[in-house]
XYZ file of C-alpha atoms in Angstrom:
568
model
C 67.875 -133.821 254.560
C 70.449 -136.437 255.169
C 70.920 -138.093 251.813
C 73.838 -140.655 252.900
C 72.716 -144.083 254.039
C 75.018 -146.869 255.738
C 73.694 -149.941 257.886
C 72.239 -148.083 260.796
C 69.364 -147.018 258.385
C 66.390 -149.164 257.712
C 66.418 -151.017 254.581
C 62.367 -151.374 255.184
C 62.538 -147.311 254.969
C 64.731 -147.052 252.230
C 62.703 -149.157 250.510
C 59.723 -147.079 251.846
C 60.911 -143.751 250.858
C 62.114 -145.325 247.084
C 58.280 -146.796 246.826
C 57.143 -143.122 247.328
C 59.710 -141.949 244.822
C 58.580 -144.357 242.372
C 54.778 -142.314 242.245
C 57.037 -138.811 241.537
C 59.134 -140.887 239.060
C 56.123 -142.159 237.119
C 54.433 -138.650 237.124
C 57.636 -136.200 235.490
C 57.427 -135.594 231.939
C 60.369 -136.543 229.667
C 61.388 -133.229 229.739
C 61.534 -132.867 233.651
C 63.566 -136.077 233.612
C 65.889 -134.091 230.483
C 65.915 -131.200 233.377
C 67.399 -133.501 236.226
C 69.850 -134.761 233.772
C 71.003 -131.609 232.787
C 71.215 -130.995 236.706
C 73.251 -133.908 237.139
C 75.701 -132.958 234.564
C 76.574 -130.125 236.212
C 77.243 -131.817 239.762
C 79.432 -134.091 237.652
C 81.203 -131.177 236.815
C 80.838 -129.254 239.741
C 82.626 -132.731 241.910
C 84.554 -134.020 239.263
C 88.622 -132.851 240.592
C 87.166 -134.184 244.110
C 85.532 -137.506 242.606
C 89.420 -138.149 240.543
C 91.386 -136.893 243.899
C 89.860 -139.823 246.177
C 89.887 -142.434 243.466
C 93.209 -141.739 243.175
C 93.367 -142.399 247.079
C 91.458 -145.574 246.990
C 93.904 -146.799 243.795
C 96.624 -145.268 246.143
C 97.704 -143.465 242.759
C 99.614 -139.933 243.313
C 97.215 -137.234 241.663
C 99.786 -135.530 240.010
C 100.436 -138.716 237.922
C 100.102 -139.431 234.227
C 98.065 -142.646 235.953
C 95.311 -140.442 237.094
C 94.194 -140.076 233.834
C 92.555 -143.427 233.749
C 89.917 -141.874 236.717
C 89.388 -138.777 234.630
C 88.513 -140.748 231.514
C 87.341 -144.120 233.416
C 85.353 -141.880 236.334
C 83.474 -138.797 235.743
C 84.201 -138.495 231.689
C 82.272 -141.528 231.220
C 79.501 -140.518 233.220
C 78.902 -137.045 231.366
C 78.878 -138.875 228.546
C 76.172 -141.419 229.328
C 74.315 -138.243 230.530
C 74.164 -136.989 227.018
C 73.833 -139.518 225.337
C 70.143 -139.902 227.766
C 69.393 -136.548 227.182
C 69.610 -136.418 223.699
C 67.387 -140.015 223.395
C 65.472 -138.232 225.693
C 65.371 -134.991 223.362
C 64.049 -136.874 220.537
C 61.278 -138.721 222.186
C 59.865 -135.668 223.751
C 59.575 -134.088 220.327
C 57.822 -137.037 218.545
C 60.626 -138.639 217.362
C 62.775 -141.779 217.354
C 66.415 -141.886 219.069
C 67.578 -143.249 215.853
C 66.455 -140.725 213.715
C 69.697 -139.309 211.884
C 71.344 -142.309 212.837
C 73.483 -144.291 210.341
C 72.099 -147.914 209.639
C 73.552 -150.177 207.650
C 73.879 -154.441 207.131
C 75.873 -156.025 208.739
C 76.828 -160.036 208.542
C 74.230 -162.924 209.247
C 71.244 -160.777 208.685
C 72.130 -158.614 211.365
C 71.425 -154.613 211.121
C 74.244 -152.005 211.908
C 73.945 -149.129 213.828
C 76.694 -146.223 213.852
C 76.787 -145.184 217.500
C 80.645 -143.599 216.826
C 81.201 -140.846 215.825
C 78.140 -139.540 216.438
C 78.975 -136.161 215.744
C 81.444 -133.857 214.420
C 83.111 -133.362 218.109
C 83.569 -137.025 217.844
C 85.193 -137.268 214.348
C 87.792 -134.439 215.773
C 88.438 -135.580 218.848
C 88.485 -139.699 218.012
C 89.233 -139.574 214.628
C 89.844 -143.065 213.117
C 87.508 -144.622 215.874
C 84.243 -145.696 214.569
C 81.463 -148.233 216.595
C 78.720 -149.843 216.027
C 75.553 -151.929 217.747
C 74.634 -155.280 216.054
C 71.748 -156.456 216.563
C 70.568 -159.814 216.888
C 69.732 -161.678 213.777
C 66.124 -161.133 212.338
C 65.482 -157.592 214.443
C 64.711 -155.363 211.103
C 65.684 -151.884 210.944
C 62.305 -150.774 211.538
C 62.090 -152.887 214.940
C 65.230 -151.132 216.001
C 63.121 -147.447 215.081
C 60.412 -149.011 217.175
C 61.936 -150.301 219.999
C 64.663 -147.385 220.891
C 63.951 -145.376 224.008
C 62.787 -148.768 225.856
C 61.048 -147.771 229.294
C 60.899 -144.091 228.553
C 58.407 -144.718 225.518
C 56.075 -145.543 228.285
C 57.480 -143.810 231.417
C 54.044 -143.915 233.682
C 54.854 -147.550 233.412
C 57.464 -147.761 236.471
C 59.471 -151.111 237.162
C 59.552 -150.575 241.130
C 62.898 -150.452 243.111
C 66.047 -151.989 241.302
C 68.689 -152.848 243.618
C 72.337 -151.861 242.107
C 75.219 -153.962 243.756
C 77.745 -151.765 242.257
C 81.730 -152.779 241.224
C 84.695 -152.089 243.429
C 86.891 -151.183 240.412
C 85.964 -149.113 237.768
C 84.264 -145.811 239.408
C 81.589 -145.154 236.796
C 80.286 -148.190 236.616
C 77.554 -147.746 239.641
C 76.565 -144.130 238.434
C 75.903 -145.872 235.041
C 74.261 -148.482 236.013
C 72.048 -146.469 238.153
C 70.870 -144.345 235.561
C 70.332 -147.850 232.996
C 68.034 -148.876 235.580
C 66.053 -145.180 235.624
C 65.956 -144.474 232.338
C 66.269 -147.922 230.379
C 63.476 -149.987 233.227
C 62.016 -147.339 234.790
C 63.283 -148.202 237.907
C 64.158 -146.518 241.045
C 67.052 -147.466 242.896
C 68.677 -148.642 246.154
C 72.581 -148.708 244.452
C 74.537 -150.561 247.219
C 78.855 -150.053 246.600
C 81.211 -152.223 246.735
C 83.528 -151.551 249.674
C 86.092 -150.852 247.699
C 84.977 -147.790 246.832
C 82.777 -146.651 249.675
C 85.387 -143.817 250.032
C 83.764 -142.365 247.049
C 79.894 -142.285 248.709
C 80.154 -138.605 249.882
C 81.076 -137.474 246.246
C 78.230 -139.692 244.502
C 75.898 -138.594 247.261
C 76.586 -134.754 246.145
C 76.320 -135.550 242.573
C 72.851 -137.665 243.002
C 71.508 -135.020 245.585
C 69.047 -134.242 242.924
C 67.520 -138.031 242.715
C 68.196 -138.744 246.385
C 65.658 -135.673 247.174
C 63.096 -136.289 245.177
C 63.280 -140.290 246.512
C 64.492 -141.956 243.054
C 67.585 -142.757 244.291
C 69.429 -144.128 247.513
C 73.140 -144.778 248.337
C 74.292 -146.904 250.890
C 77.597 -148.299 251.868
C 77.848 -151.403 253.940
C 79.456 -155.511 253.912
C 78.327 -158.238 252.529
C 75.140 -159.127 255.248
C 74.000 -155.709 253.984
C 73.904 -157.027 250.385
C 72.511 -160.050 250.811
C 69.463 -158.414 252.923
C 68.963 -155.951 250.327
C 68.836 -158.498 247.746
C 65.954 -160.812 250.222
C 63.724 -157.793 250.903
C 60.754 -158.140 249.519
C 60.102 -154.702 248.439
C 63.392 -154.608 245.918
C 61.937 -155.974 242.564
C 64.869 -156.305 240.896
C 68.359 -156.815 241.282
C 71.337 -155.626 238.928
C 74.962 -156.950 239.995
C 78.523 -155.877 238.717
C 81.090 -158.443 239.986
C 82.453 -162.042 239.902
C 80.412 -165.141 238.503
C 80.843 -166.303 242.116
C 79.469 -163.542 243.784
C 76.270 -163.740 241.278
C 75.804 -167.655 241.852
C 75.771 -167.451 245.787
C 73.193 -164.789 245.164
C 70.973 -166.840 242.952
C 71.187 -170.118 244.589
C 72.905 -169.661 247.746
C 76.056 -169.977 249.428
C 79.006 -172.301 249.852
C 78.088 -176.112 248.711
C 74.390 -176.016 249.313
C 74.400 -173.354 246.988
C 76.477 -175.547 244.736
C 73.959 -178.327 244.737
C 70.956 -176.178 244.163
C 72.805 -174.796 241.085
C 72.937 -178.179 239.518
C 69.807 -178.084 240.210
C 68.748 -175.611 238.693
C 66.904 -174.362 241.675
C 67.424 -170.693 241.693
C 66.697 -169.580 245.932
C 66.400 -165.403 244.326
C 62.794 -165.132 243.680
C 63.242 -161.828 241.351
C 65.028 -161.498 238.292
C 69.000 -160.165 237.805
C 70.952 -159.077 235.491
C 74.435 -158.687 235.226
C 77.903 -158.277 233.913
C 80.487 -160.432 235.953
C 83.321 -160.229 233.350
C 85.464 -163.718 232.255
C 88.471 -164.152 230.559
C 89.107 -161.615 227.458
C 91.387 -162.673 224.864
C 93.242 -160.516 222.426
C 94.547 -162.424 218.897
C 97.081 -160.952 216.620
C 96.702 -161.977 212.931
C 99.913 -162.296 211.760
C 101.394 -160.158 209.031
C 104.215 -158.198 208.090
C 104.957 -155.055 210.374
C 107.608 -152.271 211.190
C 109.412 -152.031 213.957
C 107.195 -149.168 215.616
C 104.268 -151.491 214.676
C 105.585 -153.949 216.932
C 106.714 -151.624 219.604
C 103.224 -149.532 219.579
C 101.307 -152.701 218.999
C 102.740 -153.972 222.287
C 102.117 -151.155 224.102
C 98.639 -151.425 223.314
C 98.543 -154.757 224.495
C 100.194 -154.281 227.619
C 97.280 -151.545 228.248
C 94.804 -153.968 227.636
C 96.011 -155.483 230.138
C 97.264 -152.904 232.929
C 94.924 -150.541 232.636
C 93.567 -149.954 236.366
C 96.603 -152.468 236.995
C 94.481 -155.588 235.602
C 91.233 -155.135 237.676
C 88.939 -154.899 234.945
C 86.334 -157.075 233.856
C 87.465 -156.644 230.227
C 91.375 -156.538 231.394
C 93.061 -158.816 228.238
C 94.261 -162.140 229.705
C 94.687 -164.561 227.015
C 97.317 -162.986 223.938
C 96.201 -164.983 221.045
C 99.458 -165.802 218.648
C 100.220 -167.678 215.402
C 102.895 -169.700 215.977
C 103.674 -169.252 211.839
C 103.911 -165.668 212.204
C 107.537 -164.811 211.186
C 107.421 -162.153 213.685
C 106.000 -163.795 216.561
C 109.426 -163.866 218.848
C 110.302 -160.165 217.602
C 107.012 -159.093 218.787
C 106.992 -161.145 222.059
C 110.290 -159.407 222.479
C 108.851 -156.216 222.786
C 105.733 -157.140 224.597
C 108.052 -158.359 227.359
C 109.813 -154.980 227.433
C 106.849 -153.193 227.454
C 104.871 -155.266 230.369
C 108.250 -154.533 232.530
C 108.446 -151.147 231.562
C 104.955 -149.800 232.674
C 104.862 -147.303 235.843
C 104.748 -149.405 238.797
C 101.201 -149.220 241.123
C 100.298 -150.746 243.789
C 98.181 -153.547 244.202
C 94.955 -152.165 245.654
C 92.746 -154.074 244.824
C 91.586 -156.961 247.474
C 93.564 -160.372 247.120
C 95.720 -159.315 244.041
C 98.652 -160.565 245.336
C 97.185 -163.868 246.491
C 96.039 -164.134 242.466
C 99.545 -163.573 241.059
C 101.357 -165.571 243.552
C 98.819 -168.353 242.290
C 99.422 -167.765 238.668
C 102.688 -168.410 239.179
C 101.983 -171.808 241.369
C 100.003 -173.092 238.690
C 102.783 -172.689 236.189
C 105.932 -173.943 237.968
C 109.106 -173.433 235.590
C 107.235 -171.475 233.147
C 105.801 -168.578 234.455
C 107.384 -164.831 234.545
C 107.649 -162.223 237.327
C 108.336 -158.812 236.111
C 108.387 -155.685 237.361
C 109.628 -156.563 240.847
C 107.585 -159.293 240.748
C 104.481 -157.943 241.111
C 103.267 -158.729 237.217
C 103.271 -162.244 235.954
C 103.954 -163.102 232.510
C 102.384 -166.927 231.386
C 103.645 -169.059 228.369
C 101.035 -171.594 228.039
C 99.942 -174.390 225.556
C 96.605 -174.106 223.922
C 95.141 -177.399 224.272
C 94.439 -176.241 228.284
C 95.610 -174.178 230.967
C 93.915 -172.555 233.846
C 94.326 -169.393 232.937
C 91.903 -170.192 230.451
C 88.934 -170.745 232.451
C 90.188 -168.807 235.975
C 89.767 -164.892 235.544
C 92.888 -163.848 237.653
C 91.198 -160.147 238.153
C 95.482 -159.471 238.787
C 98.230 -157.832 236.289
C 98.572 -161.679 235.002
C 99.325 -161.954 231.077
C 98.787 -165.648 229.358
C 100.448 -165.954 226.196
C 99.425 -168.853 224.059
C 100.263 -169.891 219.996
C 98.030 -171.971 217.260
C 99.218 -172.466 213.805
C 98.342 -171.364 210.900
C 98.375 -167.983 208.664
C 95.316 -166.353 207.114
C 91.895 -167.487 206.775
C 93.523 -170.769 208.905
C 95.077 -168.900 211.778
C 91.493 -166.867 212.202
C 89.314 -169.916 212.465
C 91.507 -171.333 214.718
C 91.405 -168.219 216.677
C 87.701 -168.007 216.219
C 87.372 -171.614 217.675
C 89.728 -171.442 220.146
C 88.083 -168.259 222.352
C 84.520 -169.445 221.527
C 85.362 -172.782 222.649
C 88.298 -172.615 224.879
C 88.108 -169.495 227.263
C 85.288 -168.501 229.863
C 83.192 -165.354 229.211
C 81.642 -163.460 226.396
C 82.340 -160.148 227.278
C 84.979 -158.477 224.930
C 87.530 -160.037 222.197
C 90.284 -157.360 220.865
C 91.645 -157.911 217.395
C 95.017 -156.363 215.895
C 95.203 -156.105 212.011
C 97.684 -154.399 209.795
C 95.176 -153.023 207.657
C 97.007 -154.317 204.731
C 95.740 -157.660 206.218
C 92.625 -157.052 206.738
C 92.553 -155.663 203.445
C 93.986 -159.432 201.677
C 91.484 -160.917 203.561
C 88.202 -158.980 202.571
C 85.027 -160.606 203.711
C 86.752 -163.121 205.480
C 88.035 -160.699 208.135
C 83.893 -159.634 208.738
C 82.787 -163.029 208.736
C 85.907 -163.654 211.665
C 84.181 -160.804 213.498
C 80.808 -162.422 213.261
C 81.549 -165.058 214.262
C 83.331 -164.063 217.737
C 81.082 -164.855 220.105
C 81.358 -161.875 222.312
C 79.687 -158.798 223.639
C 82.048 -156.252 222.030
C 84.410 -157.065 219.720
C 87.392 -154.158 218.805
C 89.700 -154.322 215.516
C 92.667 -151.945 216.268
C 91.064 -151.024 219.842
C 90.809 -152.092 223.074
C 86.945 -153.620 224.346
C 87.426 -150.706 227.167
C 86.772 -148.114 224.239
C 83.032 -149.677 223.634
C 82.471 -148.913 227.376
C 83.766 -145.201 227.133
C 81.298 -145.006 224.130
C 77.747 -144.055 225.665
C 75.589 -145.195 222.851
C 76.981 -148.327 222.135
C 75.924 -151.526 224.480
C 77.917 -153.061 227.485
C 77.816 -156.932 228.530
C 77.674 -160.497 227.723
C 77.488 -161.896 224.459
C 73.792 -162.850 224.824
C 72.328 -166.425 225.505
C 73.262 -167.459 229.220
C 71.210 -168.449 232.234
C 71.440 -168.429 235.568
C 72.886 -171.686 236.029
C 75.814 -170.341 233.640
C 75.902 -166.821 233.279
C 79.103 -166.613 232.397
C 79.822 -163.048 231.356
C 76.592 -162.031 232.719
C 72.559 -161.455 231.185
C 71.578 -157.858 230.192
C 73.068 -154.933 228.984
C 73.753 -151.289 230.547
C 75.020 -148.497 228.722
C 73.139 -148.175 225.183
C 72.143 -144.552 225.285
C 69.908 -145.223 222.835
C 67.649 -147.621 224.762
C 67.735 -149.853 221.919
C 66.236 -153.435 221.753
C 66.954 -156.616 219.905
C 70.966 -155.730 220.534
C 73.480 -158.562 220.038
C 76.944 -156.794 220.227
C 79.176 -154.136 219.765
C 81.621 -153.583 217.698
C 84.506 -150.834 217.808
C 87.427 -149.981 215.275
C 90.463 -148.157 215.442
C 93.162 -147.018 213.704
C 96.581 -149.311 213.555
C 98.862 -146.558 214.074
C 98.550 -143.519 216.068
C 99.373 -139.713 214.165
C 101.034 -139.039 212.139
C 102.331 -142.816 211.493
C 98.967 -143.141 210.284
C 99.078 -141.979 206.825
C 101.211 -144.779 206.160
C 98.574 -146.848 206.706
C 96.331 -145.959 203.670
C 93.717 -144.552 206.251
C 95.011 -141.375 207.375
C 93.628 -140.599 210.950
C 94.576 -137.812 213.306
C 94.346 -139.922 216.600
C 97.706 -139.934 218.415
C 98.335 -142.287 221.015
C 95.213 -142.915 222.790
C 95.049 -140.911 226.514
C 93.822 -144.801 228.070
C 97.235 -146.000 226.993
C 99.630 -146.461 230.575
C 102.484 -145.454 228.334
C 100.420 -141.717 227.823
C 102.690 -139.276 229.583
C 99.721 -136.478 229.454
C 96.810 -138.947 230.245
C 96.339 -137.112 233.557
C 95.952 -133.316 231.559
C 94.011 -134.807 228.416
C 91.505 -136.740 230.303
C 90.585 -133.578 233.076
C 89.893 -131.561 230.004
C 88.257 -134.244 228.276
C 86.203 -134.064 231.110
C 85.237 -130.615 230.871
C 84.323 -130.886 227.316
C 82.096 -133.378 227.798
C 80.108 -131.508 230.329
C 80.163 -128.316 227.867
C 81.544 -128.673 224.508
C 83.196 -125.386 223.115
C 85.006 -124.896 220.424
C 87.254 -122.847 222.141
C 88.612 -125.701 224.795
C 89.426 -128.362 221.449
C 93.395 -126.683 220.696
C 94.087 -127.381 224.276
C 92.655 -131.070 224.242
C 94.359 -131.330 221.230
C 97.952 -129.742 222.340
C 97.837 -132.061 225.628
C 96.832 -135.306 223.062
C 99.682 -134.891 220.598
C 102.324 -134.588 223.672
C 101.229 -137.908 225.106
């Protein structure tokens, strides 16, 4: 059977064939859909060197390369962990029980309820020790309604959603996989999952992986442009429609293109006549409270920074753009200092990604006399005011850094901070904090009233947002409460391999310093520097067997994750 689709094929049969696959969908048993996860692990694993050797390709990345570590850990290590995260909510419903049993829950501010999604078990208190996470949910939702609600569509899996359409991302390779499965297994929804054409190189490898799905008719994979996409989206047989991207590409879709589309959105007269979700990313800030750190503080801190940022060379949704200063901290220049070093400093990469160049080359327009190129030119470094600036409200999607100051120390400086991204910056989809834990310590329940109060999707203290999407039980998107007319960051969540309700955010922490630094700290952890970071000489190594062990955890591969780790 020929399970790889492009234009030539018949949406009306797709469709077709997906309408039949709906009827086999609603009739398996939780277990049989446990089975065909359990089979798709092991294509992961089977495909995973091939699915890492043409990402690298697309990202024109040398394999060999400590960079190729962010497509082990961003690509197929993500995806095996979403698949067991499914499984074992899957596990627990089949035997009677709920996906939170075991679970840690705990308050949390503004009569909110915590859940501990990380660790989750003792793998993940070795191998991430000092990272915790946990899923907020909204105010009100009890406990018990969390118990209740957890394992969404597969509580009642005869009760099918139709076909989902999945207009997957161009950037971040486990994104569409994901998503798929969140539409399966959260909606009970089969799916036509359109890519981007960025990363149609990878169809072969996700058809392989999917063969499963694709033959019993759950699943379909096409590559194609944009008139494929936007017929896809009209056809009256796709129910639903699920979009990864821009804020521009999900307006033309609900109201139309160009300025017709424009008008209709003042409107408010959506042209889609099915619902969408999505997460369309924004402008992610990171703040630094100010307080009193070493010199490695400064130079690791900065480091970590400049990762938030050129990670995947700035083309992801939750890539930091804004760098969120006091302008009181006594350290400010010393630490700009060695941000500057550090943005120049990072391995050069090309600029795959479509119309970087024309993004930077903008940046720099829009701020004659002040902006910076680096690195050959190809990063741009922005000193901006904070009353307004473009780069507040225009995601550059490019390796393009803003750097901006307020005043104030303590309790001031964070609810100026906490003003200034609510208020200031467009999107809702991730805010990173860095503490010295002595600081957060002074401030007490200040510092958990700060996080409250940031108005964002996922929110990490001593982490970057990108480790709440590595982490398959915690939620992904939008802080919730936009519409169509401004989505913003996006409606809906993905991820949550829990299937839980009622969720309002996540929220990650992690430790200051890396091993052994740490015990310096007062909170000893054994995490060295993170295998995400683009200084991590051993990413590439760490993240393939990473990989592994998250298809099969053994015992027996942890000393070699753990050698590779400490090296990096």
């Amino acid at each position: 059977m020929n399970t790889a689709h492009d234009e030539s094929t018949s949406l009306d049969t797709l469709v077709e064939e997906l309408r039949r696959g709906e009827e086999t969908w609603a009739a398996m048993s939780l277990s049989a859909r446990r089975d065909l996860l359990t089979v798709l692990s092991g294509a992961v694993q089977e495909h995973a060197r091939e699915w890492v050797d043409v990402a690298c390709a697309i990202k024109r990345l040398d394999p060999g390369s400590h960079l190729a570590g962010e497509e082990w850990i961003s690509g197929p290590y993500a995806l095996l962990g979403g698949i067991g995260a499914l499984s074992d909510t899957l596990a627990a419903l089949a035997a009677g029980r709920s996906p939170l049993d075991g679970t840690r829950l705990s308050e949390a501010p503004g009569d909110r309820v915590a859940v501990q999604v990380l660790p989750h078990n003792l793998f993940d208190r070795l191998l991430l020790n000092g990272f915790r996470a946990e899923v907020w949910s909204e105010p009100g939702v009890t406990a018990e309604q969390l118990r209740e609600s957890a394992g969404l569509g597969q509580r009642t899996p005869t009760e099918t959603g139709g076909v989902g359409l999945v207009l997957g991302a161009g950037n971040i390779l486990s994104i569409a996989p994901l998503d798929t499965l969140y539409e399966l297994f959260a909606h009970n929804r089969v799916v036509l999952l359109k890519l981007n054409p960025v990363t149609n190189p990878l169809s072969p490898v996700l058809t392989k992986v999917f063969a499963r799905f694709v033959e019993l008719g759950l699943v379909r994979i096409v590559t194609g442009g944009v008139d494929l996409g936007a017929a896809a989206v009209a056809h009256p047989g796709i129910a639903h429609v699920h979009i990864t991207g821009s804020v521009t590409s999900h307006d033309a879709i609900v109201f139309g293109p160009g300025e017709e589309g424009r008008e209709r959105q003042a409107r408010g007269e959506a042209r889609l006549d099915k619902p969408i979700t999505s997460e369309l990313g924004g402008v992610s800030p990171t703040i630094v409270v100010p307080g009193k750190w070493s010199k490695r503080d400064l130079a690791f801190q900065a480091e970590h920074i400049v990762t938030q940022k050129l990670h995947n060379n700035g083309y992801n949704c939750i890539a930091s753009q804004v760098l969120v200063l006091s302008d009181d901290w006594p350290q400010k220049d010393e630490f700009l200092l060695a941000l500057r070093g550090a943005f120049a400093a990072a391995t050069a990469r090309p600029a795959y990604y479509p119309g970087s160049d024309d993004r930077c080359r903008a940046a720099v327009n829009d701020h004659p006399g002040t902006a910076e190129q680096v690195a050959d030119g190809s990063r741009v470094l922005l000193t901006v005011p904070a009353d307004r600036d473009i780069a507040f409200t225009e995601e550059y999607f490019a390796p393009v850094l803003a750097v901006t100051a307020l005043p104030g120390q303590g309790q001031e400086f964070l609810d100026r901070a906490a003003a200034f991204v609510n208020e200031r910056l467009s999107g809702t989809l991730g805010a990173n904090v860095v503490a010295h834990p002595r600081t957060i310590r002074g401030l007490g329940d200040e510092f958990t009233r700060f996080v409250a109060r940031l108005r964002y999707g996922t929110v990490a203290v001593n982490a970057w947002t990108g480790v709440g999407y590595l982490t398959a039980r915690a939620t992904w998107g939008a802080f919730p409460g936009h519409t169509l007319q401004d989505a913003q960051s996006g409606i809906g969540i993905v991820h949550n391999g829990l299937l839980l309700g009622g969720t309002e955010r996540t929220v990650v922490r992690g430790p200051f310093r890396p091993f052994p630094r740490s015990v310096l700290t007062g909170r000893f952890t054994l995490s060295p520097r993170p295998p995400w970071f683009v200084t991590n000489r051993t990413a590439a190594v760490t993240g393939s067997r990473l990989t592994s062990f998250a298809g099969r955890p053994r015992w027996a591969k942890l000393p070699g994750i753990f050698a590779s780790a400490l090296r990096g």
